[in-house]
Coordinates of C-alpha atoms and ligand atoms in Angstrom, one line a residue:
X1 CA -50.0 49.4 -56.7
X2 CA -51.5 46.2 -55.5
X3 CA -48.8 45.8 -53.0
X4 CA -49.3 49.3 -51.8
X5 CA -53.0 48.5 -51.1
X6 CA -52.0 45.3 -49.3
X7 CA -49.6 47.3 -47.2
X8 CA -52.2 49.9 -46.3
X9 CA -54.6 47.2 -45.2
X10 CA -51.8 45.6 -43.3
X11 CA -50.8 48.8 -41.6
X12 CA -54.4 49.5 -40.5
X13 CA -54.6 46.0 -39.1
X14 CA -51.4 46.4 -37.2
X15 CA -52.4 49.7 -35.6
X16 CA -55.8 48.1 -34.7
X17 CA -54.0 45.2 -33.2
X18 CA -51.8 47.4 -31.1
X19 CA -54.6 49.6 -29.8
X20 CA -56.9 46.7 -29.1
X21 CA -54.2 45.1 -26.9
X22 CA -53.9 48.3 -25.1
X23 CA -57.6 48.4 -24.4
X24 CA -57.7 44.7 -23.6
X25 CA -55.1 44.9 -21.0
X26 CA -55.9 48.0 -19.1
X27 CA -56.3 46.5 -15.7
X28 CA -54.0 48.1 -13.2
X29 CA -52.4 45.8 -10.7
X30 CA -50.5 47.3 -7.9
X31 CA -46.8 47.8 -8.8
X32 CA -44.1 45.5 -7.4
X33 CA -42.6 47.1 -4.3
X34 CA -39.1 46.3 -2.9
X35 CA -40.4 43.7 -0.4
X36 CA -42.3 41.9 -3.1
X37 CA -39.3 42.1 -5.5
X38 CA -37.3 40.3 -2.8
X39 CA -40.0 37.7 -2.4
X40 CA -40.1 37.2 -6.2
X41 CA -36.3 36.9 -6.4
X42 CA -36.5 34.2 -3.8
X43 CA -39.3 32.5 -5.6
X44 CA -37.3 32.5 -8.8
X45 CA -34.4 31.0 -6.9
X46 CA -36.8 28.3 -5.8
X47 CA -37.8 27.8 -9.4
X48 CA -34.2 27.3 -10.4
X49 CA -33.7 24.6 -7.8
X50 CA -36.9 22.8 -8.5
X51 CA -35.8 22.4 -12.1
X52 CA -32.1 21.9 -11.5
X53 CA -32.5 19.4 -8.7
X54 CA -35.2 17.7 -10.9
X55 CA -32.6 17.4 -13.7
X56 CA -29.8 16.2 -11.4
X57 CA -32.0 13.6 -9.7
X58 CA -33.8 12.3 -12.7
X59 CA -31.9 13.0 -15.9
X60 CA -28.2 13.7 -15.2
X61 CA -25.9 12.9 -16.9
X62 CA -28.2 12.8 -19.9
X63 CA -28.7 16.1 -21.8
X64 CA -32.1 17.2 -20.8
X65 CA -34.9 16.6 -18.4
X66 CA -38.4 15.2 -19.2
X67 CA -40.0 17.1 -16.3
X68 CA -43.5 15.5 -16.6
X69 CA -42.3 11.9 -16.5
X70 CA -39.2 12.6 -14.4
X71 CA -36.8 11.0 -16.9
X72 CA -33.8 12.1 -18.9
X73 CA -33.1 12.2 -22.6
X74 CA -30.0 12.9 -24.8
X75 CA -30.9 15.7 -27.2
X76 CA -27.6 17.2 -28.3
X77 CA -24.4 15.3 -27.9
X78 CA -25.1 13.2 -24.8
X79 CA -22.8 15.1 -22.5
X80 CA -24.8 16.5 -19.5
X81 CA -25.9 19.5 -21.5
X82 CA -28.2 20.9 -18.9
X83 CA -25.5 20.8 -16.2
X84 CA -23.0 22.6 -18.5
X85 CA -25.7 25.2 -19.5
X86 CA -26.5 25.8 -15.8
X87 CA -23.0 26.3 -14.4
X88 CA -22.8 30.1 -14.5
X89 CA -26.3 30.4 -13.1
X90 CA -25.2 28.4 -10.1
X91 CA -22.3 30.8 -9.7
X92 CA -24.5 33.8 -10.1
X93 CA -26.8 32.5 -7.4
X94 CA -23.7 32.1 -5.2
X95 CA -24.1 28.4 -4.9
X96 CA -20.4 27.6 -4.3
X97 CA -21.1 24.0 -3.3
X98 CA -23.0 22.9 -6.4
X99 CA -20.9 25.1 -8.7
X100 CA -17.7 23.4 -7.4
X101 CA -19.0 19.9 -7.5
X102 CA -20.4 20.4 -11.0
X103 CA -17.1 21.8 -12.4
X104 CA -15.2 19.0 -10.7
X105 CA -17.5 16.3 -12.1
X106 CA -17.3 17.8 -15.6
X107 CA -13.5 18.2 -15.4
X108 CA -13.2 14.5 -14.6
X109 CA -15.9 12.9 -16.7
X110 CA -16.7 15.1 -19.8
X111 CA -15.2 14.0 -23.1
X112 CA -15.8 15.0 -26.6
X113 CA -14.1 12.1 -28.4
X114 CA -17.4 10.7 -29.3
X115 CA -19.1 9.5 -32.4
X116 CA -21.9 12.1 -32.3
X117 CA -23.0 14.5 -35.0
X118 CA -23.9 17.8 -33.4
X119 CA -25.2 21.2 -34.3
X120 CA -22.2 23.6 -34.6
X121 CA -24.5 26.5 -33.4
X122 CA -26.1 24.8 -30.5
X123 CA -22.9 23.2 -29.3
X124 CA -21.1 26.5 -29.5
X125 CA -23.7 28.6 -27.6
X126 CA -24.7 26.0 -25.0
X127 CA -21.6 23.8 -24.4
X128 CA -18.7 25.9 -25.5
X129 CA -20.2 29.1 -24.0
X130 CA -21.2 27.2 -20.8
X131 CA -17.7 25.8 -20.4
X132 CA -15.9 29.2 -21.1
X133 CA -18.1 31.2 -18.7
X134 CA -17.6 28.7 -15.9
X135 CA -13.9 28.5 -16.6
X136 CA -13.7 32.3 -16.3
X137 CA -15.5 32.2 -13.0
X138 CA -13.7 29.2 -11.5
X139 CA -10.2 30.4 -12.3
X140 CA -10.5 33.9 -11.1
X141 CA -10.3 35.1 -7.4
X142 CA -12.0 38.3 -8.3
X143 CA -15.3 36.5 -9.0
X144 CA -15.5 35.3 -5.5
X145 CA -16.2 31.8 -6.8
X146 CA -12.8 30.6 -7.6
X147 CA -12.3 26.9 -7.1
X148 CA -8.9 26.2 -5.4
X149 CA -8.4 22.8 -7.0
X150 CA -9.4 24.0 -10.4
X151 CA -6.7 23.6 -13.0
X152 CA -8.2 24.9 -16.3
X153 CA -10.0 21.6 -17.0
X154 CA -13.0 23.3 -18.6
X155 CA -10.8 25.4 -20.8
X156 CA -8.9 22.3 -22.0
X157 CA -12.3 20.7 -22.7
X158 CA -13.5 23.9 -24.5
X159 CA -10.5 23.9 -26.8
X160 CA -10.8 20.2 -27.5
X161 CA -14.5 20.6 -28.4
X162 CA -13.9 23.6 -30.7
X163 CA -11.0 21.9 -32.5
X164 CA -13.4 19.1 -33.3
X165 CA -15.8 21.6 -34.8
X166 CA -13.2 23.3 -37.0
X167 CA -13.7 20.9 -40.0
X168 CA -17.2 22.4 -40.4
X169 CA -15.6 25.7 -41.4
X170 CA -13.8 24.1 -44.4
X171 CA -16.2 25.5 -47.0
X172 CA -15.7 27.8 -50.0
X173 CA -17.7 30.6 -48.3
X174 CA -16.2 30.3 -44.8
X175 CA -19.7 29.8 -43.5
X176 CA -19.7 26.6 -41.6
X177 CA -21.8 23.5 -42.2
X178 CA -24.7 23.3 -39.7
X179 CA -23.5 20.0 -38.2
X180 CA -20.3 18.2 -37.6
X181 CA -19.3 14.8 -36.2
X182 CA -17.1 15.2 -33.2
X183 CA -15.0 12.2 -34.1
X184 CA -15.0 12.1 -37.9
X185 CA -15.6 15.7 -39.0
X186 CA -18.3 16.5 -41.6
X187 CA -20.2 13.6 -43.1
X188 CA -20.1 13.6 -46.9
X189 CA -23.9 13.6 -46.9
X190 CA -24.2 16.5 -44.6
X191 CA -26.6 19.2 -45.7
X192 CA -24.9 22.3 -47.2
X193 CA -27.8 24.5 -46.1
X194 CA -27.4 26.4 -42.9
X195 CA -29.2 29.3 -41.2
X196 CA -27.8 32.8 -40.9
X197 CA -27.9 32.6 -37.1
X198 CA -26.2 29.2 -37.2
X199 CA -23.2 30.5 -39.2
X200 CA -23.1 34.0 -37.7
X201 CA -23.4 33.4 -34.0
X202 CA -20.1 32.0 -33.1
X203 CA -17.8 35.0 -32.8
X204 CA -18.1 35.6 -29.0
X205 CA -17.3 32.1 -27.9
X206 CA -14.7 31.4 -30.6
X207 CA -13.1 34.9 -29.9
X208 CA -13.0 34.3 -26.2
X209 CA -11.4 30.9 -26.7
X210 CA -8.7 32.4 -29.0
X211 CA -7.9 35.1 -26.5
X212 CA -7.7 32.6 -23.6
X213 CA -5.5 30.1 -25.6
X214 CA -3.6 32.6 -27.6
X215 CA -4.5 30.7 -30.8
X216 CA -6.2 33.1 -33.3
X217 CA -7.6 30.3 -35.4
X218 CA -11.0 30.2 -33.6
X219 CA -11.6 33.9 -33.8
X220 CA -10.6 34.0 -37.4
X221 CA -12.9 31.2 -38.6
X222 CA -15.8 32.7 -36.8
X223 CA -15.1 36.1 -38.2
X224 CA -14.8 34.7 -41.7
X225 CA -18.2 33.1 -41.3
X226 CA -19.7 36.5 -40.5
X227 CA -17.9 38.1 -43.5
X228 CA -19.1 35.3 -45.7
X229 CA -22.7 36.0 -44.7
X230 CA -22.4 39.7 -44.8
X231 CA -20.7 39.7 -48.2
X232 CA -23.8 38.1 -49.6
X233 CA -26.2 40.6 -48.2
X234 CA -28.8 42.1 -50.5
X235 CA -28.6 45.6 -51.9
X236 CA -30.8 46.6 -49.1
X237 CA -28.3 45.4 -46.5
X238 CA -30.6 42.5 -45.5
X239 CA -29.6 38.9 -45.0
X240 CA -31.8 35.9 -45.7
X241 CA -32.6 33.0 -43.4
X242 CA -30.8 30.1 -45.1
X243 CA -27.8 29.9 -47.3
X244 CA -25.9 27.2 -49.2
X245 CA -22.4 27.2 -47.6
X246 CA -20.8 26.0 -50.8
X247 CA -22.4 28.2 -53.4
X248 CA -23.3 31.1 -51.2
X249 CA -26.8 31.2 -52.6
X250 CA -29.6 32.1 -50.4
X251 CA -32.1 29.2 -50.2
X252 CA -34.5 31.1 -48.0
X253 CA -34.7 34.8 -48.7
X254 CA -37.0 35.9 -45.9
X255 CA -35.2 38.6 -43.9
X256 CA -36.2 39.3 -40.3
X257 CA -35.0 39.8 -36.8
X258 CA -36.4 36.5 -35.5
X259 CA -36.2 32.9 -36.5
X260 CA -33.0 31.7 -38.2
X261 CA -31.4 35.2 -38.1
X262 CA -31.9 36.7 -34.6
X263 CA -28.5 36.2 -33.0
X264 CA -26.6 37.2 -36.1
X265 CA -27.5 40.8 -35.3
X266 CA -26.9 40.3 -31.6
X267 CA -23.3 39.0 -32.1
X268 CA -22.3 41.9 -34.3
X269 CA -22.8 44.4 -31.6
X270 CA -21.6 42.2 -28.7
X271 CA -18.5 41.2 -30.6
X272 CA -17.6 44.8 -30.9
X273 CA -18.3 45.4 -27.2
X274 CA -16.3 42.5 -26.0
X275 CA -13.4 42.7 -28.4
X276 CA -13.5 46.3 -29.6
X277 CA -13.3 45.0 -33.1
X278 CA -14.7 47.9 -35.2
X279 CA -15.4 45.8 -38.3
X280 CA -18.2 44.2 -36.3
X281 CA -19.5 47.6 -35.3
X282 CA -19.6 48.8 -38.9
X283 CA -21.5 45.7 -40.0
X284 CA -23.8 46.1 -37.1
X285 CA -24.5 49.7 -37.9
X286 CA -25.4 48.9 -41.5
X287 CA -27.4 45.8 -40.6
X288 CA -29.3 47.6 -37.8
X289 CA -30.1 50.6 -40.0
X290 CA -31.5 48.4 -42.6
X291 CA -33.5 46.3 -40.2
X292 CA -35.1 49.5 -38.7
X293 CA -35.8 50.7 -42.2
X294 CA -37.3 47.6 -43.8
X295 CA -38.4 45.3 -41.0
X296 CA -39.6 47.7 -38.4
X297 CA -43.3 48.5 -38.6
X298 CA -43.4 50.3 -35.3
X299 CA -43.8 48.8 -32.8
X300 CA -43.7 45.4 -34.6
X301 CA -41.3 43.7 -36.9
X302 CA -42.1 41.8 -40.0
X303 CA -40.3 39.5 -42.4
X304 CA -39.7 40.7 -45.9
X305 CA -38.0 39.5 -49.0
X306 CA -34.4 40.5 -48.7
X307 CA -34.2 41.9 -52.2
X308 CA -37.5 43.7 -52.6
X309 CA -38.5 44.4 -49.0
X310 CA -42.0 43.1 -49.8
X311 CA -43.6 41.7 -46.7
X312 CA -43.8 38.0 -46.7
X313 CA -44.7 37.3 -43.1
X314 CA -46.6 39.7 -41.0
X315 CA -45.9 37.6 -37.9
X316 CA -44.5 38.3 -34.5
X317 CA -42.3 35.3 -33.7
X318 CA -41.1 34.7 -30.1
X319 CA -37.4 34.8 -31.1
X320 CA -37.8 38.4 -32.1
X321 CA -38.3 39.3 -28.4
X322 CA -34.6 39.6 -27.7
X323 CA -34.5 42.7 -29.9
X324 CA -35.5 45.4 -27.4
X325 CA -32.8 44.1 -25.1
X326 CA -30.3 44.5 -27.9
X327 CA -31.5 48.0 -28.6
X328 CA -30.9 48.9 -25.0
X329 CA -27.4 47.8 -25.4
X330 CA -27.1 49.8 -28.5
X331 CA -28.5 52.9 -26.8
X332 CA -31.7 53.0 -28.9
X333 CA -34.1 52.8 -25.9
X334 CA -37.2 54.5 -27.3
X335 CA -38.2 52.0 -29.9
X336 CA -37.2 49.3 -27.5
X337 CA -39.8 50.5 -25.0
X338 CA -42.6 50.5 -27.6
X339 CA -41.7 47.1 -29.0
X340 CA -41.5 45.5 -25.6
X341 CA -44.9 46.9 -24.8
X342 CA -46.3 45.4 -28.0
X343 CA -44.6 42.0 -27.5
X344 CA -45.7 41.9 -23.8
X345 CA -49.3 42.5 -24.8
X346 CA -49.1 39.1 -26.6
X347 CA -47.9 37.5 -23.4
X348 CA -50.7 39.1 -21.5
X349 CA -53.2 37.9 -23.9
X350 CA -52.2 34.2 -23.7
X351 CA -50.2 34.0 -20.5
X352 CA -47.2 33.0 -22.7
X353 CA -45.9 34.0 -26.1
X354 CA -46.7 31.6 -28.9
X355 CA -43.9 30.8 -31.3
X356 CA -45.8 32.8 -33.9
X357 CA -48.6 35.4 -33.6
X358 CA -50.1 36.6 -36.9
X359 CA -50.4 40.4 -37.0
X360 CA -52.9 40.4 -39.8
X361 CA -55.4 37.9 -38.3
X362 CA -54.6 38.8 -34.7
X363 CA -54.4 35.2 -33.8
X364 CA -51.9 32.5 -33.0
X365 CA -50.1 31.5 -36.2
X366 CA -51.1 28.1 -37.4
X367 CA -48.6 25.5 -36.4
X368 CA -46.8 27.9 -34.0
X369 CA -48.8 27.5 -30.9
X370 CA -46.2 26.4 -28.4
X371 CA -44.1 28.2 -25.8
X372 CA -41.0 26.2 -25.2
X373 CA -39.9 28.2 -22.1
X374 CA -38.1 30.8 -24.1
X375 CA -36.2 33.6 -22.4
X376 CA -36.2 36.4 -25.0
X377 CA -39.0 38.5 -23.7
X378 CA -37.7 38.2 -20.1
X379 CA -34.2 39.1 -21.3
X380 CA -35.5 42.3 -22.8
X381 CA -37.5 43.1 -19.7
X382 CA -34.3 42.8 -17.7
X383 CA -32.5 45.2 -20.0
X384 CA -35.3 47.7 -20.1
X385 CA -35.6 47.7 -16.3
X386 CA -31.9 48.1 -16.0
X387 CA -32.0 51.1 -18.4
X388 CA -35.1 52.9 -17.1
X389 CA -35.8 51.4 -13.6
X390 CA -39.4 51.8 -14.6
X391 CA -41.4 49.5 -12.2
X392 CA -43.6 48.4 -15.0
X393 CA -40.9 46.0 -15.9
X394 CA -41.0 44.4 -12.5
X395 CA -44.7 44.1 -12.9
X396 CA -44.1 42.3 -16.2
X397 CA -41.6 40.0 -14.3
X398 CA -44.3 39.2 -11.8
X399 CA -46.5 38.1 -14.6
X400 CA -43.8 35.9 -16.1
X401 CA -43.3 34.2 -12.7
X402 CA -47.1 33.7 -12.3
X403 CA -47.4 32.1 -15.8
X404 CA -44.5 29.8 -15.3
X405 CA -45.6 28.8 -11.8
X406 CA -49.2 28.2 -12.6
X407 CA -48.9 27.0 -16.2
X408 CA -45.6 25.4 -16.7
X409 CA -44.5 24.0 -13.4
X410 CA -44.6 20.2 -13.4
X411 CA -43.5 17.4 -11.1
X412 CA -39.7 17.5 -11.8
X413 CA -39.2 20.8 -13.4
X414 CA -40.9 23.1 -15.9
X415 CA -42.7 21.9 -19.0
X416 CA -43.0 23.3 -22.4
X417 CA -46.4 24.5 -23.3
X418 CA -47.7 22.9 -26.5
X419 CA -50.5 25.3 -27.0
X420 CA -50.7 28.7 -25.4
X421 CA -54.5 28.8 -25.8
X422 CA -55.1 25.5 -24.1
X423 CA -52.0 25.7 -21.7
X424 CA -51.3 22.0 -22.4
X425 CA -48.0 20.8 -21.0
X426 CA -45.4 18.8 -22.9
X427 CA -42.7 16.5 -21.3
X428 CA -39.6 18.5 -22.2
X429 CA -37.4 21.1 -20.6
X430 CA -34.8 22.8 -22.8
X431 CA -31.5 23.5 -21.1
X432 CA -31.8 27.2 -21.9
X433 CA -34.6 27.4 -19.2
X434 CA -31.9 27.2 -16.6
X435 CA -29.2 29.0 -18.6
X436 CA -31.4 32.0 -19.5
X437 CA -35.0 32.1 -18.6
X438 CA -34.5 31.8 -14.9
X439 CA -31.3 33.7 -14.9
X440 CA -32.8 36.8 -16.4
X441 CA -35.8 36.6 -14.1
X442 CA -33.6 36.4 -11.1
X443 CA -31.4 39.2 -12.3
X444 CA -34.4 41.4 -12.9
X445 CA -35.6 41.1 -9.3
X446 CA -32.2 41.3 -7.9
X447 CA -31.7 44.6 -9.6
X448 CA -34.7 45.9 -7.6
X449 CA -33.4 44.5 -4.3
X450 CA -29.7 45.1 -4.0
X451 CA -28.0 44.3 -7.3
X452 CA -25.3 42.5 -5.3
X453 CA -24.5 40.0 -8.0
X454 CA -21.6 39.1 -10.2
X455 CA -23.1 40.8 -13.3
X456 CA -24.4 44.0 -11.8
X457 CA -21.8 44.6 -9.1
X458 CA -18.9 42.3 -10.0
X459 CA -15.3 42.9 -10.7
X460 CA -15.8 43.2 -14.5
X461 CA -18.4 44.4 -16.9
X462 CA -20.1 41.4 -18.4
X463 CA -22.0 40.8 -21.6
X464 CA -24.3 37.8 -22.1
X465 CA -23.9 35.3 -24.9
X466 CA -27.0 34.5 -26.8
X467 CA -27.4 31.6 -24.4
X468 CA -27.2 33.9 -21.4
X469 CA -23.6 32.9 -20.5
X470 CA -21.5 35.5 -18.7
X471 CA -18.5 36.8 -20.7
X472 CA -16.4 39.3 -18.8
X473 CA -14.6 42.3 -20.3
X474 CA -11.3 41.3 -18.7
X475 CA -8.1 42.8 -20.0
X476 CA -7.1 39.4 -21.4
X477 CA -10.2 39.2 -23.4
X478 CA -11.0 42.8 -24.2
X479 CA -7.6 44.6 -24.1
X480 CA -5.1 41.9 -25.2
X481 CA -2.8 44.3 -27.0
X482 CA -2.6 46.9 -24.3
X483 CA -2.1 44.8 -21.2
X484 CA -3.0 47.8 -19.1
X485 CA -3.7 47.3 -15.5
X486 CA -7.4 47.1 -14.8
X487 CA -9.3 49.7 -12.9
X488 CA -6.0 51.1 -11.7
X489 CA -5.6 53.5 -14.5
X490 CA -2.0 52.6 -15.1
X491 CA -0.6 51.0 -18.2
X492 CA 2.7 49.2 -18.1
X493 CA 5.5 51.7 -18.7
X494 CA 6.3 50.5 -22.2
X495 CA 2.7 50.9 -23.2
X496 CA 1.9 54.3 -21.6
X497 CA 3.0 57.2 -23.7
X498 CA 2.3 60.8 -23.8
X499 CA -0.7 61.4 -26.0
X500 CA 1.3 63.5 -28.5
X501 CA 3.8 60.7 -28.9
X502 CA 1.1 58.2 -29.6
X503 CA -0.6 60.4 -32.2
X504 CA 2.7 61.0 -34.0
X505 CA 3.5 57.3 -34.0
X506 CA 0.1 56.5 -35.4
X507 CA 0.4 59.1 -38.2
X508 CA 3.8 57.7 -39.1
X509 CA 2.7 54.2 -39.1
X510 CA -0.4 53.2 -41.0
X511 CA -0.1 49.6 -40.1
X512 CA -0.9 48.8 -36.5
X513 CA 1.6 46.8 -34.6
X514 CA 1.1 43.1 -35.3
X515 CA 2.9 41.9 -32.2
X516 CA -0.5 40.6 -31.0
X517 CA -2.0 38.0 -33.3
X518 CA -5.4 39.6 -33.5
X519 CA -4.2 42.6 -35.4
X520 CA -7.6 43.2 -36.7
X521 CA -9.1 43.7 -33.3
X522 CA -9.3 47.0 -31.7
X523 CA -9.5 47.2 -27.9
X524 CA -12.1 49.3 -26.1
X525 CA -11.8 51.9 -23.5
X526 CA -13.7 53.2 -20.5
X527 CA -12.0 50.5 -18.4
X528 CA -8.7 52.2 -18.2
X529 CA -7.5 55.7 -17.6
X530 CA -4.1 55.7 -19.1
X531 CA -3.4 56.3 -22.8
X532 CA -2.3 53.2 -24.5
X533 CA -1.0 52.9 -28.0
X534 CA -3.4 51.0 -30.2
X535 CA -6.5 52.6 -28.8
X536 CA -8.4 54.5 -31.4
X537 CA -9.1 58.2 -31.1
X538 CA -12.7 57.5 -30.1
X539 CA -11.6 55.0 -27.5
X540 CA -9.0 57.2 -25.9
X541 CA -11.4 59.9 -25.4
X542 CA -14.4 57.9 -24.3
X543 CA -16.3 58.5 -27.6
X544 CA -18.1 56.0 -29.5
X545 CA -19.6 55.5 -32.9
X546 CA -23.3 55.9 -33.3
X547 CA -25.6 55.2 -36.2
X548 CA -25.7 57.9 -38.8
X549 CA -28.9 59.6 -39.6
X550 CA -31.2 57.7 -41.8
X551 CA -30.5 58.5 -45.4
X552 CA -32.0 57.7 -48.8
X553 CA -30.7 54.5 -50.3
X554 CA -28.7 56.4 -52.9
X555 CA -26.9 58.2 -50.1
X556 CA -26.0 55.1 -48.2
X557 CA -22.4 55.1 -49.3
X558 CA -21.9 58.5 -47.9
X559 CA -23.6 57.5 -44.7
X560 CA -20.4 56.6 -42.9
X561 CA -20.6 56.1 -39.2
X562 CA -19.9 59.3 -37.4
X563 CA -18.1 59.9 -34.1
X564 CA -20.1 61.8 -31.7
X565 CA -19.9 62.3 -28.0
X566 CA -22.5 59.8 -27.2
X567 CA -21.9 56.3 -25.8
X568 CA -23.6 53.4 -27.5
X569 CA -24.4 51.9 -24.1
X570 CA -24.3 54.7 -21.7
X571 CA -27.7 54.4 -20.0
X572 CA -28.3 55.5 -16.5
X573 CA -31.4 56.3 -14.4
X574 CA -30.5 60.0 -14.7
X575 CA -32.7 59.9 -17.8
X576 CA -35.8 59.2 -15.6
X577 CA -37.0 62.6 -14.5
X578 CA -39.5 61.0 -12.1
X579 CA -37.1 58.5 -10.7
X580 CA -39.9 56.2 -9.6
X581 CA -37.5 53.8 -7.9
X582 CA -36.4 56.5 -5.5
X583 CA -39.9 57.6 -4.7
X584 CA -40.8 54.0 -4.0
X585 CA -37.8 53.2 -2.0
X586 CA -35.7 51.5 -4.6
X587 CA -32.0 52.1 -4.5
X588 CA -30.8 54.4 -7.3
X589 CA -28.3 53.4 -9.8
X590 CA -25.9 55.9 -11.1
X591 CA -23.5 53.7 -13.0
X592 CA -23.9 53.1 -16.7
X593 CA -25.0 49.6 -17.7
X594 CA -21.7 49.1 -19.4
X595 CA -18.7 51.4 -19.2
X596 CA -17.6 51.4 -22.8
X597 CA -17.2 55.1 -23.1
X598 CA -16.0 57.6 -20.6
X599 CA -17.3 61.1 -19.8
X600 CA -18.3 63.6 -22.5
X601 CA -21.6 62.1 -23.0
X602 CA -23.7 64.3 -20.8
X603 CA -25.3 66.1 -23.7
X604 CA -26.6 63.0 -25.2
X605 CA -27.8 61.7 -21.9
X606 CA -29.8 64.8 -21.5
X607 CA -31.2 64.5 -25.0
X608 CA -32.4 61.0 -24.4
X609 CA -33.9 62.1 -21.1
X610 CA -36.2 64.5 -23.0
X611 CA -37.4 61.7 -25.3
X612 CA -38.2 59.3 -22.5
X613 CA -39.9 61.9 -20.4
X614 CA -42.2 63.0 -23.2
X615 CA -43.3 59.4 -23.9
X616 CA -43.4 57.9 -20.6
X617 CA -47.1 58.2 -20.1
X618 CA -47.9 56.9 -23.5
X619 CA -45.7 54.0 -23.0
X620 CA -47.4 52.8 -19.9
X621 CA -49.9 51.1 -22.2
X622 CA -50.4 47.8 -20.5
X623 CA -50.6 49.2 -17.1
X624 CA -53.1 52.0 -17.7
Ligands
DMJ1 C1 -31.4 29.8 -27.0 O1 -30.8 28.6 -27.2 C2 -30.7 31.0 -27.4 O2 -31.2 32.1 -26.8 C3 -30.8 31.2 -28.9 O3 -30.2 32.4 -29.3 C4 -32.2 31.1 -29.4 N1 -32.9 30.0 -28.9 C5 -32.8 29.7 -27.5 C6 -33.8 30.4 -26.6 O4 -35.0 30.6 -27.2

C-alpha cells in the first residue's frame, strides 16, 4: 500500500518533470538546413583534429590526454590507448595518411607482454575493438582504405591481447573476473565482484576475433559469460548490477538500463545482428520485454530491485542515453522518440547531461554532477535521425556542438565538465571522445549532407561496438558457414540447393552440420539472394523475429517469439509522410538502415508509418 502511494507520488512528479521541461524549452530556433549541416560537419571534423592532434603532440604514446595542461597520462594499460581508439574514426574521415601511419606505428611498437593489470571490459571494448575494426579496414580493398604494406599486424596483436585475457574466464560461473594481469593472469587477490556490463559486453569483439582467426575459443568464452549472467536472472527476467563470479550471487541487485548494465542489453541484439546467433536474440527479446515492463516509466527509465521491481533509484543516468539508439536498431522507434525527447530536455537544461539527474527532486543527483564527454545521447540522436530524418535531430546535433565548443573546448583538446551547473572544466579527456562522441556527431551531419561515408554508403552493413568501433557484416564474420558470394546473389555450387532439397535435408537431419566450428551460430540473410543450407526459414525468406505481445507474467512461458513479416531493423524514411528532408532539400534515403531482412515487410512499414505520423506533432516537444 505504502509503496503504491509512493509510486503514485513519483508518477506525478515524473509527469510534472516532463511537462515542465517541455515548457522550459519551448524556444524555436531555425532548423538546421543542408548548408549549415555541411558547416557543422566540417566543424566537427575540426573538433576531431583539435583533440587528436592535441593528443598526438602532447600525450602520445601515453594512454590519454590531459587537455588543459597539455600533458599525457597512462590510464589503462599504457599502450597508446587514444590512438588505438581513434583508428577507425581516422578511416571514417578518409584520413588515409594518419590512418596508415598510425596502423604502421602500432604494428611495429605495440606489445602486450607487459606487467599491467587491466580491466577486461575496457580493454576489450577500447583496445581489442579498436584493433579489430582497424584491421578490417586496413586489410580490405573494398573499404577504400586498404594499406598496401599491411600484413595483419593488428590482428596478430588482437589475438595476443585476447589470449592474455583468457585466464579471467576461468571461473565457476563462466563470468570473467573484472581485471587480469596481461603477463601473469589473474592475481590471487583480485576482486571476485564484477559488473553485468563488464561480464556481458564481450561477445562482439571476441566473436569477430574467433571468426577471423578460426579459433572458436574466444566466441565461446564470451557466450558462456552471457549465459552465466542470464542463467542468474530474476523471476522477472531482470539482471542486477554486480555479481560474484565465483558464487554467482548478485551483490548489487539494482536493475536498470544504465550504469553497470547498459551494454549487456546492447550486445545481445548486436551479437544476433552480427552473427545471426538466435540464442542472443531470444535472450534479448526476454530481457527487452522485461526492461520495458519494469524499468520503463514512459518516457524515463528507473532502477528497480531485480526481484520485486520496487523502484530504488528514480534517476536518469547519462549511460541510459544509448537506449533510444538501441531501440531504433530493434525497430521500436516510437518509445525511442519519446525517451530521446526527455533525455535531451536534460541536456537543454544544463548544456550537458549530468551523470545523474534525479527525477523526483528534478535536480542533479548529488555526487553525479559531471559530464565526462559521453557519447550516448549523441549516438541515439544519430540513430533517430537515420530512422526518421526528422530535422529536429540535426538541431539537437547543433546544440551538442555548441555546448562542446563553448563549454568543453580547452587548449589541447576537450575537457570533462566537473559540474554541469557551473560548467567547470577538468583536465581529462577519455579516449571515447574520439572513438564515439565526435564520430557520431560527424556521422549525424554527414547523413544530412551526402552520406558518402564507409558506414552509410560502404561496401558492407556495419554495426557499432559499444565503443563506437565499426564491425562489418562481411561473409567471413556473418556468414561463415555459407561462404556465399556477397551482393552477387550466388552461393558456391555445393552450397546452393533447390529450396525443396534444403527443406528435406533439414527435416531429415535435426543436427545442423558441424563442419564449421561455430555450430551454435546461425547466419543472417538479406545480404544474399541464393538459398543456402543452414539458413533458417525466417532468414531465407527475409523474415525476422519480433517481440511477442506483452503478456501477464504467468503467460510468459507461452510467450515464445513469433515469426512475422516485419524486420527488426527495417527502417526507412518512407514512414515519414511529410518527408521534411525532401521539402527542405535533403537527399532522401530509401535504403533500410541495415539489411537484415528482405522484402515482405511492407505491411509492417506501413503500420509504423501510421504510428509516427499520429505522434509527430506531440513529439516535437523541445522545438515547439
Ligand atoms: C564508453 O567506453 C562505452 O560507450 C561504454 O559502453 C560506456 N562508457 C563509455 C562512454 O560513456
